[in-house]
Coordinates of C-alpha atoms and ligand atoms in Angstrom, one line a residue:
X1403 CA -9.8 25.5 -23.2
X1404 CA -9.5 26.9 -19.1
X1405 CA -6.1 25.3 -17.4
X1406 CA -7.2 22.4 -15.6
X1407 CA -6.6 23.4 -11.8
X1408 CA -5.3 20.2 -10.0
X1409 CA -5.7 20.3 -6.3
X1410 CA -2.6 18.0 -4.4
X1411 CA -3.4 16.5 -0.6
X1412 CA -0.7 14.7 1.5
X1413 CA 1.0 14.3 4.3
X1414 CA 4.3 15.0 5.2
X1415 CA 6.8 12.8 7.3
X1416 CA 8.2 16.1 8.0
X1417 CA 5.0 17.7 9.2
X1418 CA 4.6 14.5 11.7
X1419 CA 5.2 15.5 15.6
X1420 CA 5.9 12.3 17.6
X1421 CA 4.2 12.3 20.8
X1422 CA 5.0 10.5 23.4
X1423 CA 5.4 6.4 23.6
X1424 CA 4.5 6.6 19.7
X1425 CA 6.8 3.8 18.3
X1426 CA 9.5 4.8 15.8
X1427 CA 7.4 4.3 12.7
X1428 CA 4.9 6.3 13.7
X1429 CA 5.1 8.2 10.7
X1430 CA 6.4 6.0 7.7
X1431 CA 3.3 5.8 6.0
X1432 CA 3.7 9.8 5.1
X1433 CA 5.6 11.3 2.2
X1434 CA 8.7 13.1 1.9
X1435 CA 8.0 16.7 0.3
X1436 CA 10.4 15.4 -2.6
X1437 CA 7.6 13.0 -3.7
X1438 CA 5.6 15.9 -3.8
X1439 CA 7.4 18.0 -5.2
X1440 CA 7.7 15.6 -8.4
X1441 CA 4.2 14.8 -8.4
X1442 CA 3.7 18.3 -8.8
X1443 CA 6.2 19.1 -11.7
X1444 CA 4.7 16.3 -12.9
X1445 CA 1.6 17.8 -13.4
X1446 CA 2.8 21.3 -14.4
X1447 CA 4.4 19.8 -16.9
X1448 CA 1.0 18.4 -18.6
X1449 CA 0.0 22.0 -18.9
X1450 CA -2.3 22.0 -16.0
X1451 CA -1.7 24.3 -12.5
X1452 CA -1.2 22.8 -9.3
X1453 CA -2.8 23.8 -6.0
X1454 CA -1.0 22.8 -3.1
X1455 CA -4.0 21.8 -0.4
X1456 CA -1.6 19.5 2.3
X1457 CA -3.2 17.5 4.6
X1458 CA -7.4 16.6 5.8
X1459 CA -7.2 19.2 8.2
X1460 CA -6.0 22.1 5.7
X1461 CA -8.5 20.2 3.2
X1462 CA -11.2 21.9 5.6
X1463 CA -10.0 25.0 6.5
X1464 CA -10.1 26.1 3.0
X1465 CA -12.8 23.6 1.7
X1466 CA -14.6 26.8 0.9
X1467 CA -12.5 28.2 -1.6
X1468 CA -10.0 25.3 -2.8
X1469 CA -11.1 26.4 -6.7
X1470 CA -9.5 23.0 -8.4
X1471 CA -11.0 21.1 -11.0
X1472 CA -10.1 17.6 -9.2
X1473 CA -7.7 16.4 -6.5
X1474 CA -4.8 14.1 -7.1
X1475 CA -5.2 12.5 -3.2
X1476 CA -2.0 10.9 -2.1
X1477 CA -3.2 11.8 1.8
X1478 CA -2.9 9.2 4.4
X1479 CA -5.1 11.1 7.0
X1480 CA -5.0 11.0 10.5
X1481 CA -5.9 8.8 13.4
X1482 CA -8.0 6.3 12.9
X1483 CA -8.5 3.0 10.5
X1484 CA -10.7 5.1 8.6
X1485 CA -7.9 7.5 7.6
X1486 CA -7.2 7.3 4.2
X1487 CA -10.8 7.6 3.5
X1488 CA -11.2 10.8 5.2
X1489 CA -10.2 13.5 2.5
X1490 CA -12.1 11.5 -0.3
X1491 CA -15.1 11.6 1.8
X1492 CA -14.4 15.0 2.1
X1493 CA -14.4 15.9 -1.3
X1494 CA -17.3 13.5 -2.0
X1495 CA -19.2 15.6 0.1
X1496 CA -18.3 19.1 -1.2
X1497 CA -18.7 16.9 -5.5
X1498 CA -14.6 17.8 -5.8
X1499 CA -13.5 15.2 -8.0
X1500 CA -10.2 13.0 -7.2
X1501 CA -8.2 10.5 -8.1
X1502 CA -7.6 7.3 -7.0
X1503 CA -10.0 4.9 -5.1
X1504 CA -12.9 6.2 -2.7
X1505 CA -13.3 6.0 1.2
X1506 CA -15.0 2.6 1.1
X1507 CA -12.2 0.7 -1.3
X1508 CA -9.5 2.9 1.2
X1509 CA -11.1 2.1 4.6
X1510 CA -11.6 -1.7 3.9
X1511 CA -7.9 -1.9 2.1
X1512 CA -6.5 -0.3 4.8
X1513 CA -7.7 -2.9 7.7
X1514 CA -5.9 -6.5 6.3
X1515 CA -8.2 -8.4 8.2
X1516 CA -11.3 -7.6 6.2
X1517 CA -9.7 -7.6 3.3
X1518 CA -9.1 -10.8 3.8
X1519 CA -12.1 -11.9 4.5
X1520 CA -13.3 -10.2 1.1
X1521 CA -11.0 -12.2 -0.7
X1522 CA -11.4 -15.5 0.4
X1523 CA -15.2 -15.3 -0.5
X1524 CA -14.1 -14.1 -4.0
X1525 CA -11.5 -17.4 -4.0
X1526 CA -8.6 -15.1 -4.1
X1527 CA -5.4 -17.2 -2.4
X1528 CA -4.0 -15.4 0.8
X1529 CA -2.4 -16.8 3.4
X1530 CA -4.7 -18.6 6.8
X1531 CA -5.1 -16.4 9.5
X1532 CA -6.4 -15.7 13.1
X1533 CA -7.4 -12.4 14.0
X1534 CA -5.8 -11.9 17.4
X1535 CA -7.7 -8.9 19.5
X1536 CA -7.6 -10.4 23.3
X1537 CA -4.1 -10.1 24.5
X1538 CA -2.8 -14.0 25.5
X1539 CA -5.8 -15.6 23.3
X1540 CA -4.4 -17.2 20.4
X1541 CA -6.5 -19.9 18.4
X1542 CA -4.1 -21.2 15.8
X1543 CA -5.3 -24.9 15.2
X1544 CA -5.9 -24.4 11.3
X1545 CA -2.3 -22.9 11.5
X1546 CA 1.7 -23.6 10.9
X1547 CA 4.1 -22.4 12.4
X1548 CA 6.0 -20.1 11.1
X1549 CA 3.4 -17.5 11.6
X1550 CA 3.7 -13.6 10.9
X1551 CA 2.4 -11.2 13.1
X1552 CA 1.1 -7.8 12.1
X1553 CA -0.5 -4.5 13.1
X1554 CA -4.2 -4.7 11.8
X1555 CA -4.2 -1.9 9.8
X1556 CA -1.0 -0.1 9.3
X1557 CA 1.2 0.1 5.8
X1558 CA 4.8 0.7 5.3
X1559 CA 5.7 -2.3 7.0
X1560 CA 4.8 -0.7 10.7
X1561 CA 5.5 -3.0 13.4
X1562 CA 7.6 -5.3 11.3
X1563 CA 10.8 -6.4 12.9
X1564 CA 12.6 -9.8 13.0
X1565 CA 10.3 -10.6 16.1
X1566 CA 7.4 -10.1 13.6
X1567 CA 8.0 -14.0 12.8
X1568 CA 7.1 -16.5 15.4
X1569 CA 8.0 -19.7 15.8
X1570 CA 6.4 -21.0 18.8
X1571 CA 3.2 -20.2 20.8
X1572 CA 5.5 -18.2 23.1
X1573 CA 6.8 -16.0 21.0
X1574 CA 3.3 -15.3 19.4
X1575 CA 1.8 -14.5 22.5
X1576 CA 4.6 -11.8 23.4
X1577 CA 4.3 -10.4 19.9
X1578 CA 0.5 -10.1 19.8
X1579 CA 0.8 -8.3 23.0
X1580 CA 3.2 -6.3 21.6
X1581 CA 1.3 -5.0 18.8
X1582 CA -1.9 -4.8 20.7
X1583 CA -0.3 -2.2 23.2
X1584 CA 1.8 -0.3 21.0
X1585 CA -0.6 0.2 17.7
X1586 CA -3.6 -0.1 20.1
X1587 CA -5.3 -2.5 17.2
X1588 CA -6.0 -5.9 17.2
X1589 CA -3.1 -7.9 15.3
X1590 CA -3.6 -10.2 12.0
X1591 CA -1.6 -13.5 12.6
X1592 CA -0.7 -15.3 9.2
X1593 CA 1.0 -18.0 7.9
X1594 CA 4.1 -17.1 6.9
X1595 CA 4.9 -17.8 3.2
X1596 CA 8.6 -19.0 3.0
X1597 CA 10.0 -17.9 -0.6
X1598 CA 9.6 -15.1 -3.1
X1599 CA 8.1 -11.5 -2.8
X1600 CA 6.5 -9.5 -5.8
X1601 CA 4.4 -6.7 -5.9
X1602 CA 1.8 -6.2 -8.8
X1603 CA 0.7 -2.1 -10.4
X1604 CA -2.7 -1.1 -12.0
X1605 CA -3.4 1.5 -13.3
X1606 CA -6.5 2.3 -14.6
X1607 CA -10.8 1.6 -14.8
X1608 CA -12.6 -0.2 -17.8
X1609 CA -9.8 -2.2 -19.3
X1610 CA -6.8 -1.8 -16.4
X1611 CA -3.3 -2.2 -17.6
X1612 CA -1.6 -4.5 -15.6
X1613 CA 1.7 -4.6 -15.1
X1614 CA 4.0 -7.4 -15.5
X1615 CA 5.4 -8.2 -11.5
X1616 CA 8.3 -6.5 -10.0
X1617 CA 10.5 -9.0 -7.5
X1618 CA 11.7 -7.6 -4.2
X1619 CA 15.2 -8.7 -3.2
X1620 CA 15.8 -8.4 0.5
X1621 CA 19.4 -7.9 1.7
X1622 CA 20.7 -9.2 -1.9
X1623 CA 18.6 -12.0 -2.1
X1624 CA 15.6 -13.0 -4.9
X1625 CA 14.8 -16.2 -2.7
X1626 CA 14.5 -14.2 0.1
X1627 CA 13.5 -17.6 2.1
X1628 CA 13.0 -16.5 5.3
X1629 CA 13.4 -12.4 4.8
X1630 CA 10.6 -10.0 4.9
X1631 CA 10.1 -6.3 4.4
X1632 CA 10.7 -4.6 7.8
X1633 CA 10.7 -1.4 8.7
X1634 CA 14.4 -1.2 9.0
X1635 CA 14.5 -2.3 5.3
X1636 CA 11.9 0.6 4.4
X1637 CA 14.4 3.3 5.9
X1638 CA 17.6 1.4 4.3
X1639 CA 16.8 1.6 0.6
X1640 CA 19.7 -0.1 -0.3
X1641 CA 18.9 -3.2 1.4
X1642 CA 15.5 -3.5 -0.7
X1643 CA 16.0 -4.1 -5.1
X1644 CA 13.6 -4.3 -7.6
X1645 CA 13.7 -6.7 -10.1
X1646 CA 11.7 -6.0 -13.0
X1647 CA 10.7 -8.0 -14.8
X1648 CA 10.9 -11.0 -12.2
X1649 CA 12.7 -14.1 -12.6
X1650 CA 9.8 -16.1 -13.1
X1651 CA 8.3 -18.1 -15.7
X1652 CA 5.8 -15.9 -17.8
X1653 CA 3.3 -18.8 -17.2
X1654 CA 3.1 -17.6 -13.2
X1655 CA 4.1 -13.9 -13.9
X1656 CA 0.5 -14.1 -15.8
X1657 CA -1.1 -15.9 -12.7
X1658 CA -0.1 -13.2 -10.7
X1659 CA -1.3 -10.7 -13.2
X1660 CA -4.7 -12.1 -13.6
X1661 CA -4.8 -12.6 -9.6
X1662 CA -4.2 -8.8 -9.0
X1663 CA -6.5 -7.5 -11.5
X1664 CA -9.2 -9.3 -9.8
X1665 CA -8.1 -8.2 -6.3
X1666 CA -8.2 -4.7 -7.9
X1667 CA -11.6 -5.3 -9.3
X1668 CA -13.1 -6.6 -6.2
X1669 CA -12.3 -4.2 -4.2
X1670 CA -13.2 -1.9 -6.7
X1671 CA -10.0 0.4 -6.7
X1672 CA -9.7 3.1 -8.9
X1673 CA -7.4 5.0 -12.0
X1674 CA -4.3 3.2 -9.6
X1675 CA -3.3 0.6 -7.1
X1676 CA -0.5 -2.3 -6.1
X1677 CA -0.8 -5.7 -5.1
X1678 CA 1.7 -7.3 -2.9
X1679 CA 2.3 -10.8 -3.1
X1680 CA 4.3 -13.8 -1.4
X1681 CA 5.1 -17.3 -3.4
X1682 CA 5.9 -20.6 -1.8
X1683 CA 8.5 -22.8 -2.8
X1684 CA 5.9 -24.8 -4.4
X1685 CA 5.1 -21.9 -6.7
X1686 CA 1.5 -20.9 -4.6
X1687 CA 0.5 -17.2 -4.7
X1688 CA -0.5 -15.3 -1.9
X1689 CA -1.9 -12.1 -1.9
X1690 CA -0.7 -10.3 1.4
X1691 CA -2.5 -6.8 1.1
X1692 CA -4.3 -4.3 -1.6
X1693 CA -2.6 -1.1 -1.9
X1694 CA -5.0 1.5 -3.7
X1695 CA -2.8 4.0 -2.1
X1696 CA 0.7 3.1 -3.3
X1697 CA 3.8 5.4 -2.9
X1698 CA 4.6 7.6 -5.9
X1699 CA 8.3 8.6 -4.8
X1700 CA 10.7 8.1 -8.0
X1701 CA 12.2 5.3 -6.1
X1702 CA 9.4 3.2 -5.8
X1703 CA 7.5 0.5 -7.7
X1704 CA 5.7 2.5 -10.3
X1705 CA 9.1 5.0 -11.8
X1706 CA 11.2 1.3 -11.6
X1707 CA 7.9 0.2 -14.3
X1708 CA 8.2 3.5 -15.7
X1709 CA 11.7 3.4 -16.6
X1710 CA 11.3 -0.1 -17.5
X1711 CA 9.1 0.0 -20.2
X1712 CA 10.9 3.2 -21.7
X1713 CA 8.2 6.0 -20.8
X1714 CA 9.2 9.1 -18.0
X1715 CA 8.1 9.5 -14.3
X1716 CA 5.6 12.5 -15.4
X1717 CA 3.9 9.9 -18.4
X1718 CA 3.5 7.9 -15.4
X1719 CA 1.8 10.3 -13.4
X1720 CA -0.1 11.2 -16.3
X1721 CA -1.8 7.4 -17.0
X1722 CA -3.2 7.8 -13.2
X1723 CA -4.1 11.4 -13.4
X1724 CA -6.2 10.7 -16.9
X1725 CA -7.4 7.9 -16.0
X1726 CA -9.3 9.8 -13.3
X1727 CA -10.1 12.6 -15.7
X1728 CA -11.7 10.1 -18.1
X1729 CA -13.8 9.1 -15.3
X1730 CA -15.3 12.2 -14.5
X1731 CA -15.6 13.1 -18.1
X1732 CA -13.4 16.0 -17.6
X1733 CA -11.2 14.8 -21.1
X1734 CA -12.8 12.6 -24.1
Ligands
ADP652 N1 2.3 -14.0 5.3 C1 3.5 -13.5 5.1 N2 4.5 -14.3 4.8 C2 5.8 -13.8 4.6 N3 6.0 -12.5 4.7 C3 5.0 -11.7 4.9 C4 3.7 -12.1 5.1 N4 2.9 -11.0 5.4 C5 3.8 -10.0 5.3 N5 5.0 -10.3 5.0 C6 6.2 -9.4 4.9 O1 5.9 -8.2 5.5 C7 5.9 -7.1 4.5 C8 4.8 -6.2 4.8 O2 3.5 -6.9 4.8 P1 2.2 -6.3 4.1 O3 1.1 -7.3 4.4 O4 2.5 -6.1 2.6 O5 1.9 -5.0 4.9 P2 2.4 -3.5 4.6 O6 3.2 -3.4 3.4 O7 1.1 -2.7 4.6 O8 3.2 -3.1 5.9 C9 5.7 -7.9 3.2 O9 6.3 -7.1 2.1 C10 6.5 -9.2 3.4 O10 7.9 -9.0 3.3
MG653 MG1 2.8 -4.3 1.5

């Protein structure tokens, strides 16, 4: 049988140029060229070759003779809140297969606020929210205070800081102006879930594994109460742990479970995808956001499973890249 040829697109936090006024986390949703790297050897070491492609706009300039059998897509594209669906769209256009979920499933995960709005028609628990897009608007009847306040559609915990939780009307209105000038989007303004974090991963299509959830502890903490995932935590590992398992009954660890596999279904992710989650002190689950774009560095979520349930980083890899393959018909 030919050597697969697998095509790799990304972007690099190193490849990022910060422009002027861009705010410090302008490019924490992009990859270090470690994760890369191991994604890479990952693949070599299935037996198949890896083409290095980089990011959407090297995707074009050699669209024309990229010669790979599929695309492992960990891109975040540029610009726009349609980013993460460029490159699959791309390679839609041009029939290059790839894994992981599609423009559509990226575009719509990618912007919180109609996510939201797709999972409270399917009855899927998330916290009430206001969109705010009208700097010094609010209209927060339905709501309690504590409230969150985030960039529409941004990942990696961009423009979270402690001000990100309001407590007052006051300091909402200052923080939705805040976000609305500096990430030029509208915000999402939630309730905020006092408690417990976890984080759910899928992988796969017909029959998805689920995984069992991992805890975050914040700065030490498993009730991390009033803690949340800031962007300061995101570039201080040490003040984020996984816990995984999670100290929680196995009666709500398969709540959660059935939850995300229905928030993956819905939004119809593919081969791979994480859902993060907040619970109350009361024990109610809230999903916060759909990831079908997780982060595959070997200090994330998916090589804590990995090592976990006794299988390598690369067997992880090679659950998403099959499951992909299987799809296309490109294995039996
Ligand atoms: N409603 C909420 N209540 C409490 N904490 C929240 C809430 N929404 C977000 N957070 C905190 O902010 C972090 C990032 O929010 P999330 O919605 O997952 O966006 P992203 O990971 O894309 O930046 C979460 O991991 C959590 O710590
Ligand atoms: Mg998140």
């Amino acid at each position: 049988m030919k050597k697969l040829r697998v095509g790799l697109t990304y972007d690099l936090k190193t490849d990022y140029e910060f422009k002027e006024n861009d705010p410090p986390d302008a490019n924490a949703e992009f990859d270090y060229p470690t994760t890369v790297d191991d994604i890479a050897s990952a693949i070599e070491s299935l037996g198949f070759e890896v083409k290095r492609i980089g990011n959407v706009y090297n995707l074009l300039k050699n669209l024309d003779n990229l010669n790979v059998d599929i695309v492992f897509n960990i891109a975040e594209g540029k610009n726009t809140r349609n980013r993460e669906s460029q490159v699959p769209v791309i390679l839609e256009t041009v029939g290059i297969p790839y894994v992981g979920s599609d423009g559509l499933t990226l575009g719509i995960t990618l912007d919180k606020v109609t996510t939201k709005k797709i999972l409270i028609t399917e009855g899927i628990p998330t916290p009430k929210f206001f969109e705010a897009n009208t700097p010094g608007y609010v209209n927060i009847d339905h709501l309690n205070f504590p409230l969150i306040v985030k960039p529409r559609y941004e990942g990696s915990s961009k423009g979270l800081d402690e001000k990100a939780k309001v407590n007052n009307e006051k300091e909402l209105v200052e923080r939705i102006n805040y976000i609305i000038s500096t990430y030029k989007q509208p915000a999402l303004v939630e309730e905020f879930v006092r408690g417990y974090e976890f984080t759910v991963a899928v992988v796969g299509n017909d029959q998805p594994k689920v995984f069992p959830p991992v805890q975050t502890k914040i700065d030490g903490r498993a009730n991390v109460d009033d803690l949340f995932y800031t962007f300061e935590h995101l570039m201080n590992h040490h003040r984020i742990e996984y816990i995984f398992p999670a100290f929680i009954d196995e009666k709500l660890q398969k709540e959660m479970m059935d939850i995300a596999l229905k928030a993956y279904k819905v939004l119809e992710c593919r081969d791979f995808g994480r859902v993060d989650f907040r619970m109350d002190e009361q024990n109610r689950i809230f999903v916060l956001e759909i990831n079908p774009l997780p982060c595959l560095s070997k200090e994330d979520v998916f090589n804590i499973i990995a090592k976990e349930i006794g299988i390598t980083y690369n067997q992880m890899i090679e659950k998403i890249l099959y499951s992909a393959l299987k799809r296309y018909n490109l294995i039996s």
